[in-house]
JSON list of C-alpha atoms in Angstrom, two decimals:
[
{"chain": "K", "resi": 1, "resn": "MET", "atom": "CA", "xyz": [-39.71, 17.34, 30.29]},
{"chain": "K", "resi": 2, "resn": "ARG", "atom": "CA", "xyz": [-42.44, 16.16, 32.64]},
{"chain": "K", "resi": 3, "resn": "LEU", "atom": "CA", "xyz": [-40.19, 13.50, 34.21]},
{"chain": "K", "resi": 4, "resn": "ILE", "atom": "CA", "xyz": [-37.85, 16.18, 35.52]},
{"chain": "K", "resi": 5, "resn": "TYR", "atom": "CA", "xyz": [-40.75, 18.35, 36.68]},
{"chain": "K", "resi": 6, "resn": "ILE", "atom": "CA", "xyz": [-42.31, 15.55, 38.70]},
{"chain": "K", "resi": 7, "resn": "MET", "atom": "CA", "xyz": [-38.97, 14.63, 40.25]},
{"chain": "K", "resi": 8, "resn": "GLY", "atom": "CA", "xyz": [-38.97, 17.72, 42.46]},
{"chain": "K", "resi": 9, "resn": "PHE", "atom": "CA", "xyz": [-42.34, 16.86, 43.93]},
{"chain": "K", "resi": 10, "resn": "LEU", "atom": "CA", "xyz": [-41.94, 13.17, 44.55]},
{"chain": "K", "resi": 11, "resn": "ALA", "atom": "CA", "xyz": [-38.69, 12.87, 46.45]},
{"chain": "K", "resi": 12, "resn": "THR", "atom": "CA", "xyz": [-39.74, 10.34, 49.04]},
{"chain": "K", "resi": 13, "resn": "LEU", "atom": "CA", "xyz": [-36.91, 10.88, 51.50]},
{"chain": "K", "resi": 14, "resn": "VAL", "atom": "CA", "xyz": [-34.09, 13.38, 51.51]},
{"chain": "K", "resi": 15, "resn": "THR", "atom": "CA", "xyz": [-31.64, 13.41, 54.41]},
{"chain": "K", "resi": 16, "resn": "LEU", "atom": "CA", "xyz": [-29.84, 16.71, 54.92]},
{"chain": "K", "resi": 17, "resn": "THR", "atom": "CA", "xyz": [-26.64, 17.60, 56.71]},
{"chain": "K", "resi": 18, "resn": "ALA", "atom": "CA", "xyz": [-28.20, 19.98, 59.22]},
{"chain": "K", "resi": 19, "resn": "ALA", "atom": "CA", "xyz": [-28.52, 20.96, 62.84]},
{"chain": "K", "resi": 20, "resn": "ALA", "atom": "CA", "xyz": [-31.68, 20.09, 64.81]},
{"chain": "K", "resi": 21, "resn": "GLN", "atom": "CA", "xyz": [-32.86, 23.72, 64.65]},
{"chain": "K", "resi": 22, "resn": "PRO", "atom": "CA", "xyz": [-31.80, 25.04, 61.23]},
{"chain": "K", "resi": 23, "resn": "PRO", "atom": "CA", "xyz": [-31.06, 28.76, 61.09]},
{"chain": "K", "resi": 24, "resn": "SER", "atom": "CA", "xyz": [-33.18, 30.83, 58.73]},
{"chain": "K", "resi": 25, "resn": "GLY", "atom": "CA", "xyz": [-31.70, 31.01, 55.23]},
{"chain": "K", "resi": 26, "resn": "ALA", "atom": "CA", "xyz": [-29.34, 28.06, 55.73]},
{"chain": "K", "resi": 27, "resn": "VAL", "atom": "CA", "xyz": [-28.04, 25.88, 52.88]},
{"chain": "K", "resi": 28, "resn": "TYR", "atom": "CA", "xyz": [-27.81, 22.12, 53.43]},
{"chain": "K", "resi": 29, "resn": "GLY", "atom": "CA", "xyz": [-26.21, 19.37, 51.39]},
{"chain": "K", "resi": 30, "resn": "ILE", "atom": "CA", "xyz": [-28.30, 16.31, 50.56]},
{"chain": "K", "resi": 31, "resn": "VAL", "atom": "CA", "xyz": [-26.77, 13.10, 51.94]},
{"chain": "K", "resi": 32, "resn": "ALA", "atom": "CA", "xyz": [-27.35, 10.86, 48.93]},
{"chain": "K", "resi": 33, "resn": "ALA", "atom": "CA", "xyz": [-26.23, 7.68, 50.72]},
{"chain": "K", "resi": 34, "resn": "ALA", "atom": "CA", "xyz": [-29.03, 8.17, 53.27]},
{"chain": "K", "resi": 35, "resn": "SER", "atom": "CA", "xyz": [-31.66, 9.46, 50.82]},
{"chain": "K", "resi": 36, "resn": "GLU", "atom": "CA", "xyz": [-34.03, 8.12, 48.19]},
{"chain": "K", "resi": 37, "resn": "ILE", "atom": "CA", "xyz": [-35.70, 9.79, 45.25]},
{"chain": "K", "resi": 38, "resn": "HIS", "atom": "CA", "xyz": [-38.54, 8.00, 43.51]},
{"chain": "K", "resi": 39, "resn": "VAL", "atom": "CA", "xyz": [-40.22, 9.49, 40.45]},
{"chain": "K", "resi": 40, "resn": "ALA", "atom": "CA", "xyz": [-43.79, 8.57, 39.57]},
{"chain": "K", "resi": 41, "resn": "VAL", "atom": "CA", "xyz": [-44.54, 9.01, 35.87]},
{"chain": "K", "resi": 42, "resn": "PHE", "atom": "CA", "xyz": [-48.22, 8.99, 34.96]},
{"chain": "K", "resi": 43, "resn": "LYS", "atom": "CA", "xyz": [-49.86, 8.42, 31.61]},
{"chain": "K", "resi": 44, "resn": "GLU", "atom": "CA", "xyz": [-52.01, 11.26, 30.30]},
{"chain": "K", "resi": 45, "resn": "GLY", "atom": "CA", "xyz": [-53.42, 12.75, 27.15]},
{"chain": "K", "resi": 46, "resn": "LEU", "atom": "CA", "xyz": [-55.44, 11.33, 24.30]},
{"chain": "K", "resi": 47, "resn": "PHE", "atom": "CA", "xyz": [-53.71, 7.94, 24.26]},
{"chain": "K", "resi": 48, "resn": "LYS", "atom": "CA", "xyz": [-53.43, 7.40, 28.01]},
{"chain": "K", "resi": 49, "resn": "ALA", "atom": "CA", "xyz": [-55.51, 4.20, 27.77]},
{"chain": "K", "resi": 50, "resn": "PHE", "atom": "CA", "xyz": [-52.58, 2.63, 25.89]},
{"chain": "K", "resi": 51, "resn": "GLY", "atom": "CA", "xyz": [-49.84, 3.67, 28.32]},
{"chain": "K", "resi": 52, "resn": "HIS", "atom": "CA", "xyz": [-48.64, 2.60, 31.74]},
{"chain": "K", "resi": 53, "resn": "ASP", "atom": "CA", "xyz": [-47.71, 4.45, 34.91]},
{"chain": "K", "resi": 54, "resn": "HIS", "atom": "CA", "xyz": [-44.11, 3.94, 36.00]},
{"chain": "K", "resi": 55, "resn": "LEU", "atom": "CA", "xyz": [-42.04, 4.19, 39.17]},
{"chain": "K", "resi": 56, "resn": "ILE", "atom": "CA", "xyz": [-38.42, 5.24, 38.68]},
{"chain": "K", "resi": 57, "resn": "ALA", "atom": "CA", "xyz": [-35.64, 5.20, 41.31]},
{"chain": "K", "resi": 58, "resn": "VAL", "atom": "CA", "xyz": [-32.83, 7.75, 41.11]},
{"chain": "K", "resi": 59, "resn": "LYS", "atom": "CA", "xyz": [-29.65, 5.97, 42.21]},
{"chain": "K", "resi": 60, "resn": "SER", "atom": "CA", "xyz": [-26.90, 8.60, 41.79]},
{"chain": "K", "resi": 61, "resn": "PHE", "atom": "CA", "xyz": [-27.48, 12.25, 42.69]},
{"chain": "K", "resi": 62, "resn": "SER", "atom": "CA", "xyz": [-26.28, 15.20, 44.70]},
{"chain": "K", "resi": 63, "resn": "GLY", "atom": "CA", "xyz": [-27.92, 18.43, 45.70]},
{"chain": "K", "resi": 64, "resn": "THR", "atom": "CA", "xyz": [-28.63, 21.19, 48.12]},
{"chain": "K", "resi": 65, "resn": "VAL", "atom": "CA", "xyz": [-31.61, 22.67, 49.90]},
{"chain": "K", "resi": 66, "resn": "HIS", "atom": "CA", "xyz": [-31.80, 26.34, 50.78]},
{"chain": "K", "resi": 67, "resn": "PHE", "atom": "CA", "xyz": [-34.34, 26.56, 53.59]},
{"chain": "K", "resi": 68, "resn": "ASP", "atom": "CA", "xyz": [-35.66, 29.82, 54.94]},
{"chain": "K", "resi": 69, "resn": "ALA", "atom": "CA", "xyz": [-38.06, 29.25, 57.84]},
{"chain": "K", "resi": 70, "resn": "ASP", "atom": "CA", "xyz": [-39.05, 32.92, 57.82]},
{"chain": "K", "resi": 71, "resn": "LYS", "atom": "CA", "xyz": [-39.82, 32.90, 54.08]},
{"chain": "K", "resi": 72, "resn": "VAL", "atom": "CA", "xyz": [-40.63, 29.30, 53.20]},
{"chain": "K", "resi": 73, "resn": "GLU", "atom": "CA", "xyz": [-41.83, 30.36, 49.73]},
{"chain": "K", "resi": 74, "resn": "GLU", "atom": "CA", "xyz": [-38.26, 31.45, 48.96]},
{"chain": "K", "resi": 75, "resn": "SER", "atom": "CA", "xyz": [-36.77, 28.05, 49.86]},
{"chain": "K", "resi": 76, "resn": "THR", "atom": "CA", "xyz": [-35.22, 26.14, 46.96]},
{"chain": "K", "resi": 77, "resn": "LEU", "atom": "CA", "xyz": [-34.05, 22.67, 45.95]},
{"chain": "K", "resi": 78, "resn": "ALA", "atom": "CA", "xyz": [-31.18, 21.95, 43.54]},
{"chain": "K", "resi": 79, "resn": "LEU", "atom": "CA", "xyz": [-30.53, 18.41, 42.26]},
{"chain": "K", "resi": 80, "resn": "ASP", "atom": "CA", "xyz": [-27.83, 17.07, 39.95]},
{"chain": "K", "resi": 81, "resn": "ILE", "atom": "CA", "xyz": [-28.63, 13.57, 38.71]},
{"chain": "K", "resi": 82, "resn": "GLU", "atom": "CA", "xyz": [-26.65, 11.03, 36.72]},
{"chain": "K", "resi": 83, "resn": "ALA", "atom": "CA", "xyz": [-29.19, 10.25, 33.98]},
{"chain": "K", "resi": 84, "resn": "SER", "atom": "CA", "xyz": [-28.01, 6.65, 33.52]},
{"chain": "K", "resi": 85, "resn": "SER", "atom": "CA", "xyz": [-28.76, 6.01, 37.21]},
{"chain": "K", "resi": 86, "resn": "LEU", "atom": "CA", "xyz": [-32.52, 6.30, 36.69]},
{"chain": "K", "resi": 87, "resn": "THR", "atom": "CA", "xyz": [-33.84, 2.77, 37.19]},
{"chain": "K", "resi": 88, "resn": "VAL", "atom": "CA", "xyz": [-37.32, 1.48, 36.39]},
{"chain": "K", "resi": 89, "resn": "ILE", "atom": "CA", "xyz": [-38.62, -0.38, 39.43]},
{"chain": "K", "resi": 90, "resn": "ASP", "atom": "CA", "xyz": [-42.32, -0.77, 38.45]},
{"chain": "K", "resi": 91, "resn": "PRO", "atom": "CA", "xyz": [-43.54, -3.11, 41.21]},
{"chain": "K", "resi": 92, "resn": "GLY", "atom": "CA", "xyz": [-45.73, -5.92, 39.93]},
{"chain": "K", "resi": 93, "resn": "GLU", "atom": "CA", "xyz": [-44.34, -5.80, 36.37]},
{"chain": "K", "resi": 94, "resn": "ALA", "atom": "CA", "xyz": [-42.41, -8.63, 34.75]},
{"chain": "K", "resi": 95, "resn": "GLU", "atom": "CA", "xyz": [-38.62, -8.22, 34.60]},
{"chain": "K", "resi": 96, "resn": "LYS", "atom": "CA", "xyz": [-38.79, -8.35, 30.78]},
{"chain": "K", "resi": 97, "resn": "ASP", "atom": "CA", "xyz": [-41.25, -5.43, 30.77]},
{"chain": "K", "resi": 98, "resn": "ARG", "atom": "CA", "xyz": [-39.06, -3.42, 33.16]},
{"chain": "K", "resi": 99, "resn": "ARG", "atom": "CA", "xyz": [-36.03, -3.97, 30.91]},
{"chain": "K", "resi": 100, "resn": "GLU", "atom": "CA", "xyz": [-37.99, -2.78, 27.86]},
{"chain": "K", "resi": 101, "resn": "VAL", "atom": "CA", "xyz": [-39.22, 0.35, 29.66]},
{"chain": "K", "resi": 102, "resn": "GLN", "atom": "CA", "xyz": [-35.66, 0.98, 30.93]},
{"chain": "K", "resi": 103, "resn": "ALA", "atom": "CA", "xyz": [-34.24, 0.76, 27.40]},
{"chain": "K", "resi": 104, "resn": "THR", "atom": "CA", "xyz": [-36.92, 3.09, 26.02]},
{"chain": "K", "resi": 105, "resn": "MET", "atom": "CA", "xyz": [-36.50, 5.61, 28.86]},
{"chain": "K", "resi": 106, "resn": "SER", "atom": "CA", "xyz": [-32.69, 5.68, 28.53]},
{"chain": "K", "resi": 107, "resn": "GLY", "atom": "CA", "xyz": [-32.77, 5.75, 24.71]},
{"chain": "K", "resi": 108, "resn": "ALA", "atom": "CA", "xyz": [-32.57, 8.70, 22.34]},
{"chain": "K", "resi": 109, "resn": "GLN", "atom": "CA", "xyz": [-36.35, 9.21, 22.04]},
{"chain": "K", "resi": 110, "resn": "VAL", "atom": "CA", "xyz": [-36.84, 9.89, 25.77]},
{"chain": "K", "resi": 111, "resn": "LEU", "atom": "CA", "xyz": [-33.84, 10.84, 27.94]},
{"chain": "K", "resi": 112, "resn": "GLY", "atom": "CA", "xyz": [-30.96, 10.18, 25.56]},
{"chain": "K", "resi": 113, "resn": "VAL", "atom": "CA", "xyz": [-28.55, 9.43, 28.40]},
{"chain": "K", "resi": 114, "resn": "GLU", "atom": "CA", "xyz": [-25.64, 8.96, 25.95]},
{"chain": "K", "resi": 115, "resn": "SER", "atom": "CA", "xyz": [-26.01, 12.56, 24.74]},
{"chain": "K", "resi": 116, "resn": "PHE", "atom": "CA", "xyz": [-27.32, 14.06, 27.97]},
{"chain": "K", "resi": 117, "resn": "PRO", "atom": "CA", "xyz": [-25.59, 12.30, 30.89]},
{"chain": "K", "resi": 118, "resn": "ARG", "atom": "CA", "xyz": [-26.71, 14.78, 33.59]},
{"chain": "K", "resi": 119, "resn": "ILE", "atom": "CA", "xyz": [-30.13, 16.04, 34.67]},
{"chain": "K", "resi": 120, "resn": "THR", "atom": "CA", "xyz": [-30.17, 19.30, 36.56]},
{"chain": "K", "resi": 121, "resn": "PHE", "atom": "CA", "xyz": [-33.24, 20.41, 38.49]},
{"chain": "K", "resi": 122, "resn": "ARG", "atom": "CA", "xyz": [-33.53, 23.80, 40.18]},
{"chain": "K", "resi": 123, "resn": "SER", "atom": "CA", "xyz": [-36.75, 24.77, 41.93]},
{"chain": "K", "resi": 124, "resn": "THR", "atom": "CA", "xyz": [-37.85, 28.40, 42.10]}
]
């Protein structure tokens, strides 16, 4: 799902439990209380003129970062997200519109948070 794919690239701030000079190949826990993840979802395809771009905040998550300064291309990110914590924030939109987008996003046709309560992302 594109929403999950974009999530890995648009984390706006992730605070890690780490030393000032991280050792090569170290694994760090993400400090969720001091971090934010925002997901930008863009319209595309044949009917993009009829859609809207959205900004989603992830409120409840945990994760780790494996950082290798000597081999940055082998560094990884792992996120575990409570699906029901995804919140539509769409600045400039009416509250009614945000509620409708929230209901659609959480519903069975998009994320189906009742059936799939966790989102797991692992970068490679």
